[in-house]
mmCIF file of C-alpha atoms in Angstrom:
data_model
loop_
_atom_site.group_PDB
_atom_site.id
_atom_site.type_symbol
_atom_site.label_atom_id
_atom_site.label_comp_id
_atom_site.label_asym_id
_atom_site.label_seq_id
_atom_site.Cartn_x
_atom_site.Cartn_y
_atom_site.Cartn_z
ATOM 1 C CA UNK Q 6 123.008 142.142 -1.915
ATOM 2 C CA UNK Q 7 123.077 142.388 1.842
ATOM 3 C CA UNK Q 8 126.804 142.945 2.063
ATOM 4 C CA UNK Q 9 126.680 146.067 -0.103
ATOM 5 C CA UNK Q 10 123.838 147.599 1.944
ATOM 6 C CA UNK Q 11 125.474 147.211 5.346
ATOM 7 C CA UNK Q 12 127.260 149.945 7.223
ATOM 8 C CA UNK Q 13 130.774 148.913 8.184
ATOM 9 C CA UNK Q 14 131.892 147.761 11.597
ATOM 10 C CA UNK Q 15 135.365 149.058 12.296
ATOM 11 C CA UNK Q 16 137.789 148.443 15.091
ATOM 12 C CA UNK Q 17 135.681 149.392 18.073
ATOM 13 C CA UNK Q 18 136.782 151.380 21.050
ATOM 14 C CA UNK Q 19 137.981 149.314 23.973
ATOM 15 C CA UNK Q 20 135.128 147.877 25.984
ATOM 16 C CA UNK Q 21 135.274 146.415 29.452
ATOM 17 C CA UNK Q 22 132.672 143.751 28.702
ATOM 18 C CA UNK Q 23 132.200 140.755 26.500
ATOM 19 C CA UNK Q 24 129.167 140.171 24.278
ATOM 20 C CA UNK Q 25 126.123 142.012 25.625
ATOM 21 C CA UNK Q 26 123.491 139.710 24.131
ATOM 22 C CA UNK Q 27 122.753 136.542 26.089
ATOM 23 C CA UNK Q 28 123.901 133.303 24.487
ATOM 24 C CA UNK Q 29 120.367 131.888 24.656
ATOM 25 C CA UNK Q 30 118.448 135.099 23.924
ATOM 26 C CA UNK Q 31 117.018 133.620 20.767
ATOM 27 C CA UNK Q 32 113.531 134.955 20.351
ATOM 28 C CA UNK Q 33 114.029 138.708 20.485
ATOM 29 C CA UNK Q 34 114.803 139.227 16.774
ATOM 30 C CA UNK Q 35 112.747 136.753 14.783
ATOM 31 C CA UNK Q 36 114.503 137.043 11.369
ATOM 32 C CA UNK Q 37 117.946 136.812 12.977
ATOM 33 C CA UNK Q 38 116.772 133.872 15.069
ATOM 34 C CA UNK Q 39 115.358 132.078 12.031
ATOM 35 C CA UNK Q 40 118.539 132.532 9.992
ATOM 36 C CA UNK Q 41 120.754 131.536 12.915
ATOM 37 C CA UNK Q 42 118.918 128.234 13.306
ATOM 38 C CA UNK Q 43 118.016 127.372 9.718
ATOM 39 C CA UNK Q 44 121.145 128.600 7.962
ATOM 40 C CA UNK Q 45 123.717 129.327 10.633
ATOM 41 C CA UNK Q 46 126.707 129.138 8.291
ATOM 42 C CA UNK Q 47 125.118 131.732 5.973
ATOM 43 C CA UNK Q 48 124.205 134.026 8.878
ATOM 44 C CA UNK Q 49 127.691 133.570 10.344
ATOM 45 C CA UNK Q 50 129.182 134.476 6.963
ATOM 46 C CA UNK Q 51 127.108 137.650 6.815
ATOM 47 C CA UNK Q 52 128.068 138.601 10.374
ATOM 48 C CA UNK Q 53 131.789 137.912 10.052
ATOM 49 C CA UNK Q 54 132.081 139.593 6.656
ATOM 50 C CA UNK Q 55 130.225 142.680 7.946
ATOM 51 C CA UNK Q 56 132.735 142.865 10.808
ATOM 52 C CA UNK Q 57 135.710 142.365 8.489
ATOM 53 C CA UNK Q 58 136.796 139.089 10.102
ATOM 54 C CA UNK Q 59 136.540 136.834 7.045
ATOM 55 C CA UNK Q 60 134.601 136.658 3.786
ATOM 56 C CA UNK Q 61 130.978 135.573 3.478
ATOM 57 C CA UNK Q 62 131.754 132.145 2.031
ATOM 58 C CA UNK Q 63 134.357 130.970 4.564
ATOM 59 C CA UNK Q 64 131.892 129.642 7.210
ATOM 60 C CA UNK Q 65 129.822 127.931 4.534
ATOM 61 C CA UNK Q 66 132.936 126.331 3.021
ATOM 62 C CA UNK Q 67 134.052 125.214 6.492
ATOM 63 C CA UNK Q 68 130.654 123.573 7.053
ATOM 64 C CA UNK Q 69 130.721 121.774 3.678
ATOM 65 C CA UNK Q 70 134.301 120.550 4.156
ATOM 66 C CA UNK Q 71 133.418 119.330 7.669
ATOM 67 C CA UNK Q 72 130.418 117.350 6.377
ATOM 68 C CA UNK Q 73 132.508 115.754 3.611
ATOM 69 C CA UNK Q 74 135.260 114.908 6.096
ATOM 70 C CA UNK Q 75 132.694 113.350 8.473
ATOM 71 C CA UNK Q 76 131.398 111.228 5.605
ATOM 72 C CA UNK Q 77 134.908 110.043 4.761
ATOM 73 C CA UNK Q 78 135.768 109.307 8.394
ATOM 74 C CA UNK Q 79 132.511 107.357 8.632
ATOM 75 C CA UNK Q 80 133.843 104.866 6.080
ATOM 76 C CA UNK Q 81 136.527 103.734 8.541
ATOM 77 C CA UNK Q 82 135.449 100.275 9.677
ATOM 78 C CA UNK Q 83 134.433 99.576 13.316
ATOM 79 C CA UNK Q 84 133.973 103.203 14.400
ATOM 80 C CA UNK Q 85 131.338 103.931 17.014
ATOM 81 C CA UNK Q 86 128.445 105.877 15.534
ATOM 82 C CA UNK Q 87 128.707 109.621 16.061
ATOM 83 C CA UNK Q 88 132.511 109.711 16.255
ATOM 84 C CA UNK Q 89 132.956 111.133 12.713
ATOM 85 C CA UNK Q 90 130.424 113.912 13.273
ATOM 86 C CA UNK Q 91 131.720 114.869 16.712
ATOM 87 C CA UNK Q 92 135.356 114.862 15.603
ATOM 88 C CA UNK Q 93 134.760 117.222 12.662
ATOM 89 C CA UNK Q 94 132.423 119.399 14.737
ATOM 90 C CA UNK Q 95 135.228 119.725 17.300
ATOM 91 C CA UNK Q 96 137.706 120.734 14.572
ATOM 92 C CA UNK Q 97 135.170 123.159 13.125
ATOM 93 C CA UNK Q 98 134.712 124.613 16.621
ATOM 94 C CA UNK Q 99 138.421 125.468 16.779
ATOM 95 C CA UNK Q 100 138.222 127.564 13.608
ATOM 96 C CA UNK Q 101 134.998 129.257 14.706
ATOM 97 C CA UNK Q 102 136.427 130.046 18.165
ATOM 98 C CA UNK Q 103 139.392 131.689 16.415
ATOM 99 C CA UNK Q 104 137.006 133.804 14.319
ATOM 100 C CA UNK Q 105 135.159 134.760 17.517
ATOM 101 C CA UNK Q 106 138.403 136.088 19.004
ATOM 102 C CA UNK Q 107 138.908 138.161 15.872
ATOM 103 C CA UNK Q 108 135.337 139.460 16.175
ATOM 104 C CA UNK Q 109 135.951 140.431 19.809
ATOM 105 C CA UNK Q 110 138.925 142.471 18.649
ATOM 106 C CA UNK Q 111 136.936 144.174 15.860
ATOM 107 C CA UNK Q 112 134.170 145.101 18.324
ATOM 108 C CA UNK Q 113 136.646 146.516 20.853
ATOM 109 C CA UNK Q 114 136.054 143.816 23.456
ATOM 110 C CA UNK Q 115 138.844 142.659 25.727
ATOM 111 C CA UNK Q 116 140.720 139.557 24.577
ATOM 112 C CA UNK Q 117 139.336 136.323 25.986
ATOM 113 C CA UNK Q 118 141.327 134.188 28.370
ATOM 114 C CA UNK Q 119 141.921 130.465 27.975
ATOM 115 C CA UNK Q 120 138.765 129.524 29.893
ATOM 116 C CA UNK Q 121 136.579 131.747 27.699
ATOM 117 C CA UNK Q 122 138.183 130.424 24.499
ATOM 118 C CA UNK Q 123 137.452 126.892 25.727
ATOM 119 C CA UNK Q 124 133.821 127.877 26.398
ATOM 120 C CA UNK Q 125 133.616 129.390 22.896
ATOM 121 C CA UNK Q 126 134.913 126.113 21.458
ATOM 122 C CA UNK Q 127 132.340 124.115 23.450
ATOM 123 C CA UNK Q 128 129.510 126.373 22.301
ATOM 124 C CA UNK Q 129 130.576 126.183 18.646
ATOM 125 C CA UNK Q 130 130.938 122.414 18.895
ATOM 126 C CA UNK Q 131 127.555 121.771 20.513
ATOM 127 C CA UNK Q 132 125.334 124.779 19.682
ATOM 128 C CA UNK Q 133 126.745 126.871 16.819
ATOM 129 C CA UNK Q 134 123.344 128.416 16.066
ATOM 130 C CA UNK Q 135 123.202 130.069 19.522
ATOM 131 C CA UNK Q 136 126.676 131.591 19.188
ATOM 132 C CA UNK Q 137 125.865 132.707 15.641
ATOM 133 C CA UNK Q 138 122.752 134.484 16.901
ATOM 134 C CA UNK Q 139 124.676 136.242 19.685
ATOM 135 C CA UNK Q 140 127.381 137.442 17.298
ATOM 136 C CA UNK Q 141 124.793 138.566 14.720
ATOM 137 C CA UNK Q 142 122.976 140.688 17.293
ATOM 138 C CA UNK Q 143 126.241 142.307 18.427
ATOM 139 C CA UNK Q 144 127.424 143.130 14.902
ATOM 140 C CA UNK Q 145 123.995 144.364 13.824
ATOM 141 C CA UNK Q 146 123.846 146.607 16.899
ATOM 142 C CA UNK Q 147 127.396 147.902 16.368
ATOM 143 C CA UNK Q 148 126.751 148.678 12.704
ATOM 144 C CA UNK Q 149 123.297 150.131 13.314
ATOM 145 C CA UNK Q 150 121.714 147.609 10.946
ATOM 146 C CA UNK Q 151 118.807 145.249 11.195
ATOM 147 C CA UNK Q 152 118.732 142.198 8.929
ATOM 148 C CA UNK Q 153 115.157 141.405 7.916
ATOM 149 C CA UNK Q 154 116.126 138.446 5.772
ATOM 150 C CA UNK Q 155 119.338 137.515 4.000
ATOM 151 C CA UNK Q 156 118.339 139.822 1.148
ATOM 152 C CA UNK Q 157 117.227 142.888 3.071
ATOM 153 C CA UNK Q 158 119.036 145.157 5.515
ATOM 154 C CA UNK Q 159 117.746 148.399 6.973
ATOM 155 C CA UNK Q 160 119.043 150.845 9.565
ATOM 156 C CA UNK Q 161 117.773 150.112 13.061
ATOM 157 C CA UNK Q 162 114.823 152.182 14.142
ATOM 158 C CA UNK Q 163 116.092 152.742 17.674
ATOM 159 C CA UNK Q 164 119.063 155.055 18.175
ATOM 160 C CA UNK Q 165 122.472 153.628 19.006
ATOM 161 C CA UNK Q 166 122.751 155.982 21.979
ATOM 162 C CA UNK Q 167 120.049 157.166 24.349
ATOM 163 C CA UNK Q 168 118.444 160.539 24.742
ATOM 164 C CA UNK Q 169 120.380 163.153 26.731
ATOM 165 C CA UNK Q 170 119.667 163.082 30.451
ATOM 166 C CA UNK Q 171 120.290 166.776 31.034
ATOM 167 C CA UNK Q 172 121.386 169.853 29.121
ATOM 168 C CA UNK Q 173 124.529 171.484 30.483
ATOM 169 C CA UNK Q 174 124.871 175.268 30.286
#
């Protein structure tokens, strides 16, 4: 199982920056990109459980509950099409934005302000696969892992820190 092979991500040292990966930097890591788009709730579960934010199944359960709730809301007569899906996606975005704040804390990033939390909510509501990819890249980099597929993890080939610039006597 992937979760047993991963190196842990602990509470990081304080960082002065937010996520280093761009929100739309999708095509750099093909397996991560594929999982973030095709199975974002599974990839999010792997990322958040590796960081110690929540368990693997929580994002998947949130997605399933949201789809069932959208179906039930859709049975309300005279609703405009799309309202059930948008309303549950917006509620799902609130939970995911909360998890993102927890992830920031685990990675040693500064806490987000209200404007950034709102942006996180918007991104989770409209493009959860992009946010999932960004978080996956950050956690994989912090843990020194590279996810090849959901069943295979290996240590990254590049070092986490660069070569020394000079040798001090």
